[in-house]
PDB file of C-alpha atoms and ligand atoms in Angstrom:
ATOM      1  CA  MET Y  17     -93.938-125.066 -35.510  1.00 82.00           C
ATOM      2  CA  ARG Y  18     -92.125-124.777 -32.163  1.00 90.00           C
ATOM      3  CA  ARG Y  19     -88.868-122.851 -32.171  1.00 95.00           C
ATOM      4  CA  ILE Y  20     -86.928-124.607 -29.363  1.00 97.00           C
ATOM      5  CA  ILE Y  21     -83.651-123.907 -27.674  1.00 98.00           C
ATOM      6  CA  ILE Y  22     -80.813-126.364 -28.404  1.00 98.00           C
ATOM      7  CA  ALA Y  23     -78.043-126.367 -25.798  1.00 98.00           C
ATOM      8  CA  ILE Y  24     -74.773-128.090 -26.848  1.00 98.00           C
ATOM      9  CA  ASP Y  25     -72.064-128.490 -24.222  1.00 98.00           C
ATOM     10  CA  GLY Y  26     -68.908-130.487 -24.034  1.00 97.00           C
ATOM     11  CA  TYR Y  27     -65.154-130.868 -24.087  1.00 96.00           C
ATOM     12  CA  VAL Y  28     -62.727-128.815 -25.969  1.00 94.00           C
ATOM     13  CA  ALA Y  29     -62.507-129.764 -29.785  1.00 95.00           C
ATOM     14  CA  THR Y  30     -65.360-132.310 -29.898  1.00 96.00           C
ATOM     15  CA  GLY Y  31     -66.973-130.302 -32.678  1.00 96.00           C
ATOM     16  CA  LYS Y  32     -69.454-128.244 -30.711  1.00 97.00           C
ATOM     17  CA  SER Y  33     -69.406-125.190 -32.615  1.00 96.00           C
ATOM     18  CA  THR Y  34     -69.208-126.707 -36.085  1.00 96.00           C
ATOM     19  CA  THR Y  35     -72.043-129.035 -35.133  1.00 98.00           C
ATOM     20  CA  ALA Y  36     -74.129-126.116 -33.736  1.00 98.00           C
ATOM     21  CA  ARG Y  37     -73.541-124.107 -36.824  1.00 97.00           C
ATOM     22  CA  GLY Y  38     -74.614-126.878 -39.134  1.00 98.00           C
ATOM     23  CA  VAL Y  39     -77.839-127.636 -37.054  1.00 98.00           C
ATOM     24  CA  ALA Y  40     -78.726-123.976 -37.013  1.00 97.00           C
ATOM     25  CA  ALA Y  41     -78.315-123.758 -40.726  1.00 96.00           C
ATOM     26  CA  ARG Y  42     -80.621-126.679 -41.343  1.00 97.00           C
ATOM     27  CA  LEU Y  43     -83.288-125.501 -38.959  1.00 97.00           C
ATOM     28  CA  ASN Y  44     -82.995-121.839 -39.996  1.00 96.00           C
ATOM     29  CA  TYR Y  45     -82.067-121.046 -36.239  1.00 96.00           C
ATOM     30  CA  LEU Y  46     -79.455-118.580 -34.982  1.00 95.00           C
ATOM     31  CA  HIS Y  47     -76.197-119.992 -33.853  1.00 96.00           C
ATOM     32  CA  ILE Y  48     -74.572-118.447 -30.817  1.00 96.00           C
ATOM     33  CA  ASP Y  49     -70.997-119.609 -29.785  1.00 97.00           C
ATOM     34  CA  SER Y  50     -70.859-118.698 -26.051  1.00 97.00           C
ATOM     35  CA  GLY Y  51     -67.210-119.650 -25.990  1.00 96.00           C
ATOM     36  CA  ALA Y  52     -66.503-116.829 -28.513  1.00 97.00           C
ATOM     37  CA  MET Y  53     -67.839-114.386 -25.861  1.00 97.00           C
ATOM     38  CA  TYR Y  54     -65.388-115.653 -23.225  1.00 98.00           C
ATOM     39  CA  ARG Y  55     -62.654-115.449 -25.802  1.00 97.00           C
ATOM     40  CA  ALA Y  56     -63.541-111.887 -26.685  1.00 98.00           C
ATOM     41  CA  LEU Y  57     -63.304-110.868 -23.076  1.00 98.00           C
ATOM     42  CA  ALA Y  58     -59.941-112.611 -22.817  1.00 98.00           C
ATOM     43  CA  TRP Y  59     -58.734-111.004 -26.017  1.00 98.00           C
ATOM     44  CA  HIS Y  60     -59.775-107.551 -24.703  1.00 98.00           C
ATOM     45  CA  LEU Y  61     -57.972-108.107 -21.389  1.00 98.00           C
ATOM     46  CA  LEU Y  62     -54.781-109.269 -23.011  1.00 98.00           C
ATOM     47  CA  GLU Y  63     -54.952-106.091 -25.242  1.00 96.00           C
ATOM     48  CA  LYS Y  64     -55.025-104.027 -21.894  1.00 96.00           C
ATOM     49  CA  GLY Y  65     -52.029-105.867 -20.573  1.00 96.00           C
ATOM     50  CA  ILE Y  66     -54.025-108.065 -18.055  1.00 97.00           C
ATOM     51  CA  ARG Y  67     -52.580-111.576 -18.263  1.00 96.00           C
ATOM     52  CA  THR Y  68     -53.610-113.059 -14.962  1.00 95.00           C
ATOM     53  CA  ALA Y  69     -56.952-113.613 -13.184  1.00 93.00           C
ATOM     54  CA  GLU Y  70     -56.576-110.319 -11.161  1.00 94.00           C
ATOM     55  CA  GLU Y  71     -60.152-110.112  -9.987  1.00 94.00           C
ATOM     56  CA  ALA Y  72     -60.251-106.455  -9.148  1.00 95.00           C
ATOM     57  CA  ALA Y  73     -58.637-105.284 -12.423  1.00 96.00           C
ATOM     58  CA  ILE Y  74     -61.010-107.466 -14.462  1.00 97.00           C
ATOM     59  CA  GLN Y  75     -64.023-106.300 -12.631  1.00 96.00           C
ATOM     60  CA  GLU Y  76     -63.125-102.726 -13.405  1.00 96.00           C
ATOM     61  CA  VAL Y  77     -62.712-103.573 -17.238  1.00 96.00           C
ATOM     62  CA  LEU Y  78     -66.058-105.346 -17.030  1.00 96.00           C
ATOM     63  CA  GLN Y  79     -67.912-102.324 -15.951  1.00 94.00           C
ATOM     64  CA  ASP Y  80     -67.542-100.837 -19.386  1.00 91.00           C
ATOM     65  CA  PHE Y  81     -66.856-103.844 -21.559  1.00 94.00           C
ATOM     66  CA  ALA Y  82     -69.044-103.374 -24.611  1.00 92.00           C
ATOM     67  CA  ILE Y  83     -69.641-106.815 -26.144  1.00 95.00           C
ATOM     68  CA  HIS Y  84     -72.294-107.103 -28.674  1.00 93.00           C
ATOM     69  CA  LEU Y  85     -73.153-109.736 -31.266  1.00 94.00           C
ATOM     70  CA  GLU Y  86     -74.209-108.826 -34.721  1.00 94.00           C
ATOM     71  CA  ARG Y  87     -76.255-111.170 -36.856  1.00 92.00           C
ATOM     72  CA  GLU Y  88     -74.511-112.288 -40.158  1.00 93.00           C
ATOM     73  CA  GLY Y  89     -76.701-114.744 -41.818  1.00 89.00           C
ATOM     74  CA  GLN Y  90     -77.276-117.337 -39.163  1.00 84.00           C
ATOM     75  CA  GLU Y  91     -74.226-116.463 -37.270  1.00 87.00           C
ATOM     76  CA  MET Y  92     -73.762-114.042 -34.440  1.00 90.00           C
ATOM     77  CA  VAL Y  93     -70.438-112.386 -34.891  1.00 95.00           C
ATOM     78  CA  VAL Y  94     -68.739-110.983 -31.747  1.00 97.00           C
ATOM     79  CA  HIS Y  95     -67.799-107.232 -31.599  1.00 97.00           C
ATOM     80  CA  VAL Y  96     -66.089-105.500 -28.841  1.00 97.00           C
ATOM     81  CA  GLY Y  97     -66.452-101.746 -29.110  1.00 94.00           C
ATOM     82  CA  ASP Y  98     -66.292-101.122 -32.772  1.00 93.00           C
ATOM     83  CA  ARG Y  99     -63.917-103.964 -33.455  1.00 96.00           C
ATOM     84  CA  ARG Y 100     -65.322-107.115 -35.254  1.00 97.00           C
ATOM     85  CA  LEU Y 101     -63.481-110.161 -33.815  1.00 98.00           C
ATOM     86  CA  GLU Y 102     -62.956-113.461 -35.643  1.00 94.00           C
ATOM     87  CA  GLU Y 103     -59.409-114.632 -36.275  1.00 93.00           C
ATOM     88  CA  GLU Y 104     -58.251-112.995 -33.057  1.00 96.00           C
ATOM     89  CA  LEU Y 105     -60.483-115.351 -31.039  1.00 96.00           C
ATOM     90  CA  ARG Y 106     -58.934-118.560 -32.459  1.00 92.00           C
ATOM     91  CA  ARG Y 107     -55.430-117.661 -31.006  1.00 93.00           C
ATOM     92  CA  PRO Y 108     -54.256-120.393 -28.550  1.00 90.00           C
ATOM     93  CA  ASP Y 109     -53.278-117.789 -25.884  1.00 95.00           C
ATOM     94  CA  VAL Y 110     -56.815-116.246 -26.125  1.00 97.00           C
ATOM     95  CA  ALA Y 111     -58.362-119.644 -25.769  1.00 93.00           C
ATOM     96  CA  SER Y 112     -56.328-120.526 -22.748  1.00 93.00           C
ATOM     97  CA  PHE Y 113     -56.855-117.214 -20.974  1.00 96.00           C
ATOM     98  CA  ALA Y 114     -60.512-117.485 -21.708  1.00 96.00           C
ATOM     99  CA  SER Y 115     -60.634-120.686 -19.730  1.00 93.00           C
ATOM    100  CA  VAL Y 116     -58.787-118.949 -16.773  1.00 95.00           C
ATOM    101  CA  ILE Y 117     -61.023-115.870 -16.522  1.00 97.00           C
ATOM    102  CA  SER Y 118     -64.176-117.976 -17.158  1.00 95.00           C
ATOM    103  CA  ALA Y 119     -63.714-119.228 -13.511  1.00 94.00           C
ATOM    104  CA  LEU Y 120     -64.487-115.727 -12.155  1.00 96.00           C
ATOM    105  CA  PRO Y 121     -68.036-115.149 -10.799  1.00 95.00           C
ATOM    106  CA  ALA Y 122     -68.191-111.512 -12.130  1.00 96.00           C
ATOM    107  CA  VAL Y 123     -67.272-112.662 -15.632  1.00 97.00           C
ATOM    108  CA  ARG Y 124     -69.889-115.407 -15.631  1.00 97.00           C
ATOM    109  CA  GLU Y 125     -72.545-113.103 -14.457  1.00 96.00           C
ATOM    110  CA  LYS Y 126     -71.971-110.730 -17.127  1.00 96.00           C
ATOM    111  CA  LEU Y 127     -71.827-113.152 -20.083  1.00 97.00           C
ATOM    112  CA  VAL Y 128     -74.535-115.464 -18.746  1.00 97.00           C
ATOM    113  CA  SER Y 129     -77.072-112.553 -18.631  1.00 95.00           C
ATOM    114  CA  GLU Y 130     -76.093-111.623 -22.115  1.00 95.00           C
ATOM    115  CA  GLN Y 131     -76.479-115.098 -23.313  1.00 97.00           C
ATOM    116  CA  ARG Y 132     -79.956-115.445 -21.780  1.00 97.00           C
ATOM    117  CA  ARG Y 133     -81.052-112.141 -23.461  1.00 95.00           C
ATOM    118  CA  LEU Y 134     -79.836-113.432 -26.826  1.00 93.00           C
ATOM    119  CA  GLY Y 135     -81.566-116.745 -26.488  1.00 93.00           C
ATOM    120  CA  ARG Y 136     -84.943-115.405 -25.313  1.00 90.00           C
ATOM    121  CA  GLY Y 137     -87.657-116.580 -27.636  1.00 90.00           C
ATOM    122  CA  GLY Y 138     -86.019-119.693 -28.834  1.00 95.00           C
ATOM    123  CA  GLY Y 139     -85.016-120.608 -32.323  1.00 97.00           C
ATOM    124  CA  ILE Y 140     -81.267-120.915 -31.269  1.00 97.00           C
ATOM    125  CA  VAL Y 141     -78.527-123.251 -31.035  1.00 98.00           C
ATOM    126  CA  MET Y 142     -75.971-122.163 -28.326  1.00 98.00           C
ATOM    127  CA  ASP Y 143     -72.767-124.116 -27.547  1.00 98.00           C
ATOM    128  CA  GLY Y 144     -70.538-123.816 -24.592  1.00 97.00           C
ATOM    129  CA  ARG Y 145     -69.801-125.512 -21.230  1.00 96.00           C
ATOM    130  CA  ASP Y 146     -72.862-124.576 -19.039  1.00 97.00           C
ATOM    131  CA  ILE Y 147     -75.612-123.883 -21.473  1.00 98.00           C
ATOM    132  CA  GLY Y 148     -77.785-126.878 -20.531  1.00 98.00           C
ATOM    133  CA  THR Y 149     -76.971-126.614 -16.803  1.00 97.00           C
ATOM    134  CA  VAL Y 150     -76.967-122.956 -16.109  1.00 97.00           C
ATOM    135  CA  VAL Y 151     -77.827-120.701 -19.049  1.00 98.00           C
ATOM    136  CA  PHE Y 152     -80.900-122.556 -20.299  1.00 98.00           C
ATOM    137  CA  PRO Y 153     -81.732-125.302 -17.890  1.00 97.00           C
ATOM    138  CA  GLU Y 154     -85.165-125.386 -19.509  1.00 97.00           C
ATOM    139  CA  ALA Y 155     -83.698-125.962 -23.089  1.00 97.00           C
ATOM    140  CA  GLU Y 156     -85.824-128.485 -24.998  1.00 97.00           C
ATOM    141  CA  LEU Y 157     -82.836-130.371 -26.184  1.00 98.00           C
ATOM    142  CA  LYS Y 158     -79.475-130.706 -24.420  1.00 98.00           C
ATOM    143  CA  VAL Y 159     -76.529-132.386 -26.065  1.00 98.00           C
ATOM    144  CA  PHE Y 160     -73.226-133.201 -24.263  1.00 98.00           C
ATOM    145  CA  MET Y 161     -70.310-133.846 -26.605  1.00 98.00           C
ATOM    146  CA  VAL Y 162     -67.450-136.038 -25.791  1.00 98.00           C
ATOM    147  CA  ALA Y 163     -64.525-137.650 -27.652  1.00 98.00           C
ATOM    148  CA  GLU Y 164     -61.234-139.273 -26.890  1.00 98.00           C
ATOM    149  CA  LEU Y 165     -58.458-136.878 -26.154  1.00 97.00           C
ATOM    150  CA  GLU Y 166     -56.250-138.217 -28.966  1.00 97.00           C
ATOM    151  CA  ALA Y 167     -58.871-137.542 -31.578  1.00 97.00           C
ATOM    152  CA  ARG Y 168     -59.605-134.169 -30.248  1.00 97.00           C
ATOM    153  CA  ALA Y 169     -56.025-133.102 -30.138  1.00 98.00           C
ATOM    154  CA  ARG Y 170     -55.491-134.251 -33.751  1.00 97.00           C
ATOM    155  CA  ARG Y 171     -58.474-132.210 -35.040  1.00 95.00           C
ATOM    156  CA  ARG Y 172     -57.441-129.133 -33.164  1.00 95.00           C
ATOM    157  CA  TYR Y 173     -53.813-129.492 -34.316  1.00 97.00           C
ATOM    158  CA  GLU Y 174     -54.739-129.767 -37.881  1.00 96.00           C
ATOM    159  CA  GLU Y 175     -57.083-126.755 -37.553  1.00 93.00           C
ATOM    160  CA  LEU Y 176     -54.340-124.692 -35.965  1.00 94.00           C
ATOM    161  CA  ARG Y 177     -51.753-125.721 -38.515  1.00 96.00           C
ATOM    162  CA  GLN Y 178     -54.215-124.801 -41.343  1.00 95.00           C
ATOM    163  CA  ARG Y 179     -54.568-121.339 -39.810  1.00 93.00           C
ATOM    164  CA  GLY Y 180     -50.775-120.986 -39.858  1.00 95.00           C
ATOM    165  CA  TYR Y 181     -49.841-121.650 -36.228  1.00 94.00           C
ATOM    166  CA  ASP Y 182     -46.568-123.341 -35.514  1.00 94.00           C
ATOM    167  CA  VAL Y 183     -47.622-125.794 -33.021  1.00 95.00           C
ATOM    168  CA  THR Y 184     -46.870-129.521 -32.183  1.00 97.00           C
ATOM    169  CA  LEU Y 185     -49.340-132.252 -31.558  1.00 97.00           C
ATOM    170  CA  GLU Y 186     -47.977-132.735 -27.992  1.00 97.00           C
ATOM    171  CA  GLU Y 187     -48.435-129.055 -27.217  1.00 96.00           C
ATOM    172  CA  VAL Y 188     -52.099-128.967 -28.479  1.00 96.00           C
ATOM    173  CA  LYS Y 189     -52.791-132.130 -26.487  1.00 97.00           C
ATOM    174  CA  ALA Y 190     -51.279-130.657 -23.342  1.00 97.00           C
ATOM    175  CA  GLU Y 191     -53.241-127.486 -23.793  1.00 95.00           C
ATOM    176  CA  ILE Y 192     -56.582-129.279 -24.368  1.00 95.00           C
ATOM    177  CA  ALA Y 193     -56.091-131.516 -21.368  1.00 96.00           C
ATOM    178  CA  GLU Y 194     -55.288-128.443 -19.133  1.00 95.00           C
ATOM    179  CA  ARG Y 195     -58.364-126.493 -20.438  1.00 93.00           C
ATOM    180  CA  ASP Y 196     -60.529-129.614 -19.718  1.00 94.00           C
ATOM    181  CA  ARG Y 197     -59.198-129.879 -16.296  1.00 95.00           C
ATOM    182  CA  ARG Y 198     -59.772-126.121 -15.615  1.00 94.00           C
ATOM    183  CA  ASP Y 199     -63.264-126.145 -17.078  1.00 93.00           C
ATOM    184  CA  GLU Y 200     -64.283-129.322 -15.134  1.00 94.00           C
ATOM    185  CA  THR Y 201     -62.834-128.323 -11.770  1.00 95.00           C
ATOM    186  CA  ARG Y 202     -63.840-124.618 -11.320  1.00 94.00           C
ATOM    187  CA  PRO Y 203     -66.285-124.129  -8.473  1.00 94.00           C
ATOM    188  CA  ILE Y 204     -68.776-122.106 -10.404  1.00 93.00           C
ATOM    189  CA  SER Y 205     -70.663-123.637 -13.471  1.00 93.00           C
ATOM    190  CA  PRO Y 206     -68.050-126.337 -14.097  1.00 95.00           C
ATOM    191  CA  LEU Y 207     -68.416-128.324 -17.295  1.00 95.00           C
ATOM    192  CA  ARG Y 208     -70.901-131.100 -16.364  1.00 96.00           C
ATOM    193  CA  ARG Y 209     -73.465-133.080 -18.181  1.00 97.00           C
ATOM    194  CA  ALA Y 210     -76.932-132.105 -17.393  1.00 98.00           C
ATOM    195  CA  PRO Y 211     -78.778-135.270 -16.309  1.00 97.00           C
ATOM    196  CA  ASP Y 212     -81.238-134.881 -19.188  1.00 98.00           C
ATOM    197  CA  ALA Y 213     -78.580-134.280 -21.850  1.00 98.00           C
ATOM    198  CA  GLN Y 214     -78.068-136.645 -24.792  1.00 98.00           C
ATOM    199  CA  ILE Y 215     -74.369-137.826 -24.890  1.00 98.00           C
ATOM    200  CA  LEU Y 216     -72.845-137.518 -28.366  1.00 98.00           C
ATOM    201  CA  ASP Y 217     -69.439-139.286 -28.583  1.00 98.00           C
ATOM    202  CA  THR Y 218     -67.731-137.828 -31.726  1.00 97.00           C
ATOM    203  CA  THR Y 219     -64.487-139.974 -31.670  1.00 98.00           C
ATOM    204  CA  HIS Y 220     -65.507-141.853 -34.726  1.00 97.00           C
ATOM    205  CA  LEU Y 221     -68.129-139.528 -36.287  1.00 97.00           C
ATOM    206  CA  SER Y 222     -67.828-137.105 -39.128  1.00 95.00           C
ATOM    207  CA  ILE Y 223     -69.228-133.569 -38.962  1.00 96.00           C
ATOM    208  CA  PRO Y 224     -72.208-134.536 -41.217  1.00 98.00           C
ATOM    209  CA  GLN Y 225     -73.013-137.519 -38.917  1.00 98.00           C
ATOM    210  CA  GLN Y 226     -72.868-135.330 -35.793  1.00 98.00           C
ATOM    211  CA  ILE Y 227     -75.216-132.858 -37.353  1.00 98.00           C
ATOM    212  CA  GLU Y 228     -77.675-135.509 -38.466  1.00 98.00           C
ATOM    213  CA  GLN Y 229     -77.730-136.960 -35.041  1.00 98.00           C
ATOM    214  CA  VAL Y 230     -78.531-133.710 -33.248  1.00 98.00           C
ATOM    215  CA  LEU Y 231     -81.125-132.856 -35.911  1.00 98.00           C
ATOM    216  CA  ALA Y 232     -82.842-136.227 -35.370  1.00 98.00           C
ATOM    217  CA  TRP Y 233     -83.117-135.458 -31.620  1.00 98.00           C
ATOM    218  CA  ALA Y 234     -84.265-131.946 -32.465  1.00 98.00           C
ATOM    219  CA  HIS Y 235     -87.100-133.055 -34.751  1.00 97.00           C
ATOM    220  CA  VAL Y 236     -88.520-135.211 -31.903  1.00 96.00           C
ATOM    221  CA  ARG Y 237     -88.658-132.099 -29.612  1.00 95.00           C
ATOM    222  CA  ILE Y 238     -89.922-129.701 -32.409  1.00 96.00           C
ATOM    223  CA  TYR Y 239     -92.793-132.053 -33.419  1.00 94.00           C
ATOM    224  CA  ALA Y 240     -93.788-133.238 -30.065  1.00 88.00           C
ATOM    225  CA  PRO Y 241     -97.495-132.709 -29.316  1.00 86.00           C
ATOM    226  CA  GLN Y 242     -98.143-129.730 -27.217  1.00 80.00           C
ATOM    227  CA  PRO Y 243    -100.348-129.753 -24.175  1.00 75.00           C
ATOM    228  CA  SER Y 244    -103.432-127.723 -25.185  1.00 70.00           C
TER     229      SER Y 244
HETATM  230  O1   DC L  22     -65.766-123.273 -26.380  1.00 70.21           O
HETATM  231  P1   DC L  22     -64.430-122.511 -26.463  1.00 70.21           P
HETATM  232  O2   DC L  22     -63.269-123.393 -26.475  1.00 70.21           O
HETATM  233  O3   DC L  22     -64.389-121.436 -27.454  1.00 70.21           O
HETATM  234  O4   DC L  22     -64.412-121.751 -25.033  1.00 70.21           O
HETATM  235  C1   DC L  22     -63.232-121.104 -24.573  1.00 70.21           C
HETATM  236  C2   DC L  22     -63.158-121.032 -22.971  1.00 70.21           C
HETATM  237  O5   DC L  22     -64.287-120.322 -22.515  1.00 70.21           O
HETATM  238  C3   DC L  22     -63.448-122.542 -22.369  1.00 70.21           C
HETATM  239  O6   DC L  22     -62.194-123.130 -22.146  1.00 70.21           O
HETATM  240  C4   DC L  22     -64.169-122.263 -21.132  1.00 70.21           C
HETATM  241  C5   DC L  22     -64.880-120.919 -21.371  1.00 70.21           C
HETATM  242  N1   DC L  22     -66.278-121.181 -21.585  1.00 70.21           N
HETATM  243  C6   DC L  22     -67.156-121.361 -20.406  1.00 70.21           C
HETATM  244  O7   DC L  22     -66.634-121.208 -19.338  1.00 70.21           O
HETATM  245  N2   DC L  22     -68.450-121.387 -20.519  1.00 70.21           N
HETATM  246  C7   DC L  22     -69.074-121.420 -21.733  1.00 70.21           C
HETATM  247  N3   DC L  22     -70.424-121.541 -21.837  1.00 70.21           N
HETATM  248  C8   DC L  22     -68.251-121.446 -22.937  1.00 70.21           C
HETATM  249  C9   DC L  22     -66.960-121.212 -22.753  1.00 70.21           C
END
């Protein structure tokens, strides 16, 4: 059976990572959350006191930025140096800075080459912003996830409150809208739907419904007859 590449891109809080994780579990594929890699670099820079997109300083840090992903079940957990990162990556300031630094060419070059290395050979579900357009333009299945801002803000608000963050719905909505704007308007690898991507609007869908829809599309590709 063919082990394909599934690229899932889309807006903040449309359920990309949760859907990707569920699809990977059902297909026995690896799930790679590319956003976690941008967040890991953002976290590392903040730790070093770098809080703005100072290109020269960031380039210097990138030279010996040791990011590696370790397999835990079907997940790839991000490590920077000898530190395993998980909860740190969910911090709103880390998410927001990830969106700022992800506009820098040096940052994209480094992380995109790492993502391509990880995805070689297929059998992966990778989610992000440019997976179907730049990282794996040859992916057998591309999905572009969208949802109304109101629904996305509410989901992210509930998730952050559950994690103990003291935020308001209005703050979350403003932060999401700002990240969307930055991700869509950056000159390099902006958030765009690949022309051959399936659109998945999750405004009124539950997570299991989203997973089932992506699996249905995936099955068509996995079982497609191969040219002999
Ligand atoms: O998917 P996420 O919210 O964890 O991503 C955090 C930020 O990283 C996002 O605002 C933009 C950036 N990012 C990117 O530029 N390209 C990707 N493939 C994934 C994330």
